[in-house]
Tab-separated table of C-alpha atoms in Angstrom:
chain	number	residue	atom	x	y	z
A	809	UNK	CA	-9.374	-48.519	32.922
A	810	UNK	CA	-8.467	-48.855	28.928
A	811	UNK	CA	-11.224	-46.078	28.649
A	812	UNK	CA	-9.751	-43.751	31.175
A	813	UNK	CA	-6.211	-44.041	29.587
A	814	UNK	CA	-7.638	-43.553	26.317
A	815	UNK	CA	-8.776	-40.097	27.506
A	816	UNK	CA	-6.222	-39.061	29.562
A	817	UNK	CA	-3.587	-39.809	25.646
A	818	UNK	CA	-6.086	-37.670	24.128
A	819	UNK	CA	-6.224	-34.695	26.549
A	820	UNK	CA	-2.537	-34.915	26.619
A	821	UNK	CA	-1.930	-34.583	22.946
A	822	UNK	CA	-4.591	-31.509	22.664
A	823	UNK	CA	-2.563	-29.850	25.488
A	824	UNK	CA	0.936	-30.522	23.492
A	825	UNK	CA	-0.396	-29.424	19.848
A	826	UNK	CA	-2.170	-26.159	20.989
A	827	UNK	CA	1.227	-23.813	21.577
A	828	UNK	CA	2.304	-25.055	17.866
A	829	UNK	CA	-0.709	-23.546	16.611
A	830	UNK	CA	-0.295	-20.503	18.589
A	831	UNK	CA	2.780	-19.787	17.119
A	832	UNK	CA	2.363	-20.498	13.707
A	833	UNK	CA	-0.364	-17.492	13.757
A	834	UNK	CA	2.035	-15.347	15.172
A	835	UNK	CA	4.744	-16.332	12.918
A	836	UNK	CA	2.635	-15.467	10.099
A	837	UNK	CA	1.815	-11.838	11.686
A	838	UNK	CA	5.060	-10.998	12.164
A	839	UNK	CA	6.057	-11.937	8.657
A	840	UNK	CA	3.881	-9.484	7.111
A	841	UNK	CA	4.729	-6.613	9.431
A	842	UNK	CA	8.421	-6.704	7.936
A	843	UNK	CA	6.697	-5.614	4.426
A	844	UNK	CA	5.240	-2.324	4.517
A	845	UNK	CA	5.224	0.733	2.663
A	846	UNK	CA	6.869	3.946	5.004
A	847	UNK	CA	6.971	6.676	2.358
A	848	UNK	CA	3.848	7.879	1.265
A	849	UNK	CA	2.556	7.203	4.424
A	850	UNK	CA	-0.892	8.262	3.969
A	851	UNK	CA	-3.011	6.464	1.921
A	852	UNK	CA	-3.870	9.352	-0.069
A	853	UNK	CA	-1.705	12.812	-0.563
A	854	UNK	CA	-1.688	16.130	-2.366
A	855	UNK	CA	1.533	17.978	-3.483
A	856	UNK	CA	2.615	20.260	-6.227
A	857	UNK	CA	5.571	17.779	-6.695
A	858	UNK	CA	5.713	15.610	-9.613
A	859	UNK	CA	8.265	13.569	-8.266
A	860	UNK	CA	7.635	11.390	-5.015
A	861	UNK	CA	9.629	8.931	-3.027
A	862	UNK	CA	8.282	5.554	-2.583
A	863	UNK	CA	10.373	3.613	0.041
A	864	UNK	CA	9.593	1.009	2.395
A	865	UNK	CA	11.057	-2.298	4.462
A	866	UNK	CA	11.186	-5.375	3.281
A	867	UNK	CA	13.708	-8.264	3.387
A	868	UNK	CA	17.106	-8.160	1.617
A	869	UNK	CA	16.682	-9.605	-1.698
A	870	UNK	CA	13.290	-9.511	-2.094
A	871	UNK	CA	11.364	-8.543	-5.469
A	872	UNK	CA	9.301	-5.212	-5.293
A	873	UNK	CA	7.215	-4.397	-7.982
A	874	UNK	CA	6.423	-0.594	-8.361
A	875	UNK	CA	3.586	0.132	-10.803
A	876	UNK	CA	2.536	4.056	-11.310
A	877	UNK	CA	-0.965	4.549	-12.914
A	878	UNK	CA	-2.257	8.333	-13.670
A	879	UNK	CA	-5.106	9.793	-15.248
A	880	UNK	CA	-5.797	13.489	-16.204
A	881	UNK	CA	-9.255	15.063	-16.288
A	882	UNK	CA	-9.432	15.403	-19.945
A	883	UNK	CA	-13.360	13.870	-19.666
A	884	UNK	CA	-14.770	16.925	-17.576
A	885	UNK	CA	-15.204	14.331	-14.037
A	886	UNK	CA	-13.789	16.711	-12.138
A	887	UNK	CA	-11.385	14.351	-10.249
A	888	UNK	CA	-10.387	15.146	-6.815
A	889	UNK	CA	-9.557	12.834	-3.793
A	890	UNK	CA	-13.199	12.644	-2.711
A	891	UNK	CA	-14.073	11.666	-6.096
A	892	UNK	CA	-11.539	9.246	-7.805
A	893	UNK	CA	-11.870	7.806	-11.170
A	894	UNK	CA	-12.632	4.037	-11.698
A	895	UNK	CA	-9.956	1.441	-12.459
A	896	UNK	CA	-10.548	1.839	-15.995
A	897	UNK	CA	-9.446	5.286	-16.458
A	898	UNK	CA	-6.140	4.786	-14.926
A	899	UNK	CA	-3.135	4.410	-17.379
A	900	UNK	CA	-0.359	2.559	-17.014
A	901	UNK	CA	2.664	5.515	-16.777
A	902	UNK	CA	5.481	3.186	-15.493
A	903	UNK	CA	6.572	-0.980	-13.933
A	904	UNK	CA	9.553	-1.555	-12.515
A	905	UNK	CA	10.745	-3.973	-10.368
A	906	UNK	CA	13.485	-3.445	-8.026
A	907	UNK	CA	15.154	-5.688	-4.790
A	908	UNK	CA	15.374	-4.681	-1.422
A	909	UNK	CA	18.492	-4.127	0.158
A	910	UNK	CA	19.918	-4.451	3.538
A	911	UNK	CA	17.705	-1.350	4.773
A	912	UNK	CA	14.604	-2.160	2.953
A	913	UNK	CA	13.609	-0.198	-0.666
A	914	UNK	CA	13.550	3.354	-1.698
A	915	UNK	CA	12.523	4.338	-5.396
A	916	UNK	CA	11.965	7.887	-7.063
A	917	UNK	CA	8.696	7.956	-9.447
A	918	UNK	CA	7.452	10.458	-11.789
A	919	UNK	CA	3.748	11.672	-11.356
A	920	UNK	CA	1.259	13.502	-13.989
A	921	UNK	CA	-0.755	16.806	-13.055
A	922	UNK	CA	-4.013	14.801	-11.573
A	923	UNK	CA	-5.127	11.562	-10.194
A	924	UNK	CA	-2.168	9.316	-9.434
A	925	UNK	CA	-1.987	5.639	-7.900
A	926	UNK	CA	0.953	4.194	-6.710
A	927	UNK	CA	0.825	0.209	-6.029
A	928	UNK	CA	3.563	-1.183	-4.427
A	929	UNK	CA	3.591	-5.083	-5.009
A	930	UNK	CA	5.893	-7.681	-2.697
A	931	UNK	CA	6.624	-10.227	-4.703
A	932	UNK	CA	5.905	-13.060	-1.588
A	933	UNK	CA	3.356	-15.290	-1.427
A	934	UNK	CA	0.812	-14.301	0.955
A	935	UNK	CA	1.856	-10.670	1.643
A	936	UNK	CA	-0.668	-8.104	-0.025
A	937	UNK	CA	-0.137	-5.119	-2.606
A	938	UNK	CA	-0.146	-1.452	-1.150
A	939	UNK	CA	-1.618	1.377	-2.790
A	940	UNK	CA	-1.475	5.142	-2.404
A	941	UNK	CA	-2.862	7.570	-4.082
A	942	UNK	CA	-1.455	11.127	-4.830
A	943	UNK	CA	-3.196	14.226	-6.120
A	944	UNK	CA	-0.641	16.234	-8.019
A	945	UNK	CA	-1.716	19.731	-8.352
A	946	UNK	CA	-0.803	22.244	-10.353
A	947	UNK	CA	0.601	25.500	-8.207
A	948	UNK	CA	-0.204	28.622	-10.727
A	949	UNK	CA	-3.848	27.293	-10.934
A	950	UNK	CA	-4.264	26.692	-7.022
A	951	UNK	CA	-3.034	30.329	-6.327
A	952	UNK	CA	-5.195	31.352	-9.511
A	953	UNK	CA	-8.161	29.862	-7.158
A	954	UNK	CA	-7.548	30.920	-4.237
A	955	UNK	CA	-7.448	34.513	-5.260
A	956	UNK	CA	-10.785	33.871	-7.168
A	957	UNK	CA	-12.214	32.823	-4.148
A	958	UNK	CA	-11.181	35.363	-2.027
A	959	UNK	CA	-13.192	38.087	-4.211
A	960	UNK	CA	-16.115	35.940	-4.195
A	961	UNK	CA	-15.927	35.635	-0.369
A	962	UNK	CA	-15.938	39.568	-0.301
């Protein structure tokens, strides 16, 4: 009898603890879908632009850090967004750290001609970086290609 109640206290406190755990997960998923990163949305771009938006949701009042690295092509790599240069040729072009307001954060960074990386850090425990990369381009030397291309094609 002491052996059967014994059992029937254990079965009954495995069935009571298991929707606690179930929720905690779940809690913990839906915490990190309220940071994210909207605008770029791709995680790599091109544009001609060497300004770029970098907005996103998070709660009010929390800290965002925004760090811009860039690197030019001065080594003869030939950079491109199938080839990207290693950490260590990045350079550090700009850190700032702003809060989120009521409708999440929005920010307005200066890119170089080149290989840029945008990293978007939530200062929360738990909730990972974001990073983006954007190919700024320069337009003269695009068309400049283009039309070099077109008289090789022909």
């Amino acid at each position: 009898m002491r052996r059967r109640t014994l059992i029937t206290i254990f079965v009954l406190i495995i069935i009571l603890t298991i929707p606690n755990m179930g929720y905690a997960a779940s809690a913990r998923r839906r915490d990190s879908n309220r940071y994210k990163v909207n605008i770029p949305s791709d995680p790599t771009i091109s544009t001609k632009e060497k300004v770029t938006l970098v907005s996103g949701s998070a709660p009010s009042g929390t800290e965002i850090g925004i760090e811009v690295y860039g690197t030019t092509d001065l080594t003869g790599k030939k950079f491109n967004l199938n080839k990207l240069p290693k950490n260590s040729d990045y350079i550090l072009i700009s850190n700032e750290t702003i809060k989120s307001g009521r409708l999440g954060f929005a920010k307005e960074v200066e890119l170089v001609n080149g290989i840029n990386k945008v990293i978007v850090i939530f200062k929360v425990n738990g909730i990972p970086q974001e990073q983006r990369i954007i190919y700024v381009y320069d337009k003269a030397l695009a068309e400049e290609a283009a039309k070099n291309l077109k008289l090789l094609i022909k």
